[in-house]
Each structure stands twice: as structure tokens, then as C-alpha cells.
Protein backbone atom coordinates (compact mmCIF):
# COMPACT_ATOMS: atom_id res chain seq x y z
CA MET A 1 -0.03 -11.50 13.84
CA ARG A 2 1.76 -12.61 10.75
CA SER A 3 4.50 -10.56 9.17
CA VAL A 4 3.11 -8.00 6.73
CA ARG A 5 4.59 -8.12 3.26
CA ARG A 6 4.50 -4.48 2.21
CA MET A 7 4.51 -4.83 -1.55
CA ASP A 8 1.95 -7.61 -1.45
CA TRP A 9 -0.76 -5.68 0.36
CA ILE A 10 -0.11 -2.49 -1.58
CA ALA A 11 -0.34 -4.33 -4.88
CA GLU A 12 -3.55 -5.98 -3.69
CA ILE A 13 -5.13 -2.62 -2.86
CA ILE A 14 -4.09 -1.14 -6.21
CA ASP A 15 -5.18 -4.20 -8.17
CA SER A 16 -8.54 -4.31 -6.38
CA ARG A 17 -9.17 -0.81 -7.70
CA GLY A 18 -8.45 -1.68 -11.32
CA GLY A 19 -4.65 -1.78 -11.44
CA THR A 20 -1.90 0.73 -11.99
CA VAL A 21 -3.32 2.42 -15.09
CA ALA A 22 -6.87 2.72 -13.72
CA VAL A 23 -5.73 4.05 -10.35
CA ALA A 24 -3.41 6.61 -11.97
CA ALA A 25 -6.17 7.80 -14.31
CA ALA A 26 -8.78 8.02 -11.54
CA MET A 27 -6.41 9.92 -9.24
CA GLU A 28 -5.08 12.07 -12.10
CA ILE A 29 -1.47 11.23 -11.32
CA PRO A 30 1.28 9.67 -13.45
CA GLU A 31 1.27 5.89 -13.84
CA SER A 32 4.89 5.96 -12.72
CA THR A 33 3.78 7.25 -9.32
CA VAL A 34 1.47 4.30 -8.78
CA SER A 35 4.12 1.88 -10.09
CA SER A 36 6.64 3.31 -7.66
CA TRP A 37 4.27 2.65 -4.75
CA LYS A 38 4.31 -1.02 -5.65
CA SER A 39 8.08 -1.22 -6.14
CA ARG A 40 8.88 0.85 -3.02
CA GLY A 41 6.34 -0.94 -0.91
CA SER A 42 4.86 2.27 0.44
CA ILE A 43 2.36 4.96 -0.42
CA SER A 44 2.71 8.55 0.76
CA PRO A 45 0.00 9.23 3.36
CA GLY A 46 -1.34 12.18 1.38
CA TYR A 47 -2.63 9.75 -1.27
CA TRP A 48 -4.33 7.32 1.13
CA PRO A 49 -7.80 8.91 1.38
CA LEU A 50 -8.27 9.37 -2.37
CA LEU A 51 -6.97 5.89 -3.14
CA LEU A 52 -9.35 4.34 -0.64
CA LEU A 53 -12.30 6.25 -2.09
CA LEU A 54 -11.84 4.60 -5.48
CA PRO A 55 -14.40 1.89 -6.27
CA VAL A 56 -13.37 -1.68 -5.50
CA LYS A 57 -13.68 -4.30 -8.25
CA ARG A 58 -15.93 -7.29 -7.71
CA GLY A 59 -14.22 -9.69 -5.35
CA GLY A 60 -11.90 -6.98 -4.05
CA LYS A 61 -11.80 -6.08 -0.40
CA LYS A 62 -12.80 -2.68 0.91
CA ILE A 63 -10.45 -1.25 3.49
CA SER A 64 -10.92 1.70 5.82
CA LEU A 65 -8.39 4.46 6.34
CA THR A 66 -7.81 3.14 9.86
CA GLN A 67 -7.14 -0.40 8.58
CA PHE A 68 -4.84 1.01 5.90
CA ALA A 69 -2.88 3.00 8.49
CA LYS A 70 -2.53 -0.09 10.70
CA LEU A 71 -1.18 -2.12 7.78
CA ALA A 72 1.27 0.65 6.90
CA CYS A 73 2.50 0.90 10.51
CA ALA A 74 2.85 -2.87 10.83
CA ALA A 75 4.77 -3.02 7.56
CA ASP A 76 7.09 -0.23 8.71
CA ALA A 77 7.68 -1.99 12.05
CA ASP A 78 8.48 -5.21 10.19
CA ARG A 79 10.93 -3.38 7.93
CA LEU A 80 12.64 -1.72 10.91
CA ALA A 81 12.98 -5.06 12.69
CA ARG A 82 14.56 -6.62 9.59
CA ASP A 83 16.95 -3.67 9.29
CA ARG A 84 17.96 -4.02 12.97
CA ARG A 85 18.61 -7.74 12.55
CA LYS A 86 20.82 -7.04 9.52
CA THR A 87 22.74 -4.37 11.43
CA ALA A 88 23.21 -6.65 14.45
CA ALA A 89 24.52 -9.52 12.32
């Protein structure tokens, strides 16, 4: 399995649901919260179900909660491995 780029897949999910402004409006949360997900490369698990219920734009890919959780876990494992390599060096 290829290395998961956290910010890339998170941005893709947000963009496939209309982008930062649309997601924030639909979820009734500040735009800064959605922006921080992209910059941090993670989304708090409490937001996952609502985010995944938002309609997907044409050409966007639907993703299940299980698939989302797997991506998040893989991204975290990748980040931990990078951190360990930096510490060992």
C-alpha cells in the first residue's frame, strides 16, 4: 500500500463536498475549523459522520465511514513512522 499523504486525502474529501466554505456552511461550523483540518492534516473523529453525509459533487468519490477511518489510521501510522525515523537519525 502506498504511503498516505494526510493533507492530500483530507483536502480531496473536503473539495469533493464543495470546498471549505460550503462544508463549513453545511456543517454550521466556522470556516477556520475546516481550514485547520486541511493544514493540520487531520479531522477530529466527532466530525467524520456529518462530513461524510454531505453530498458529493459530480466526479467526487463517495467514501464510507469505515474507509475514512482506515485512511485516518494509515495516515497516523505513516506520521508515526516518519517521526520515529527522525528521532532515530
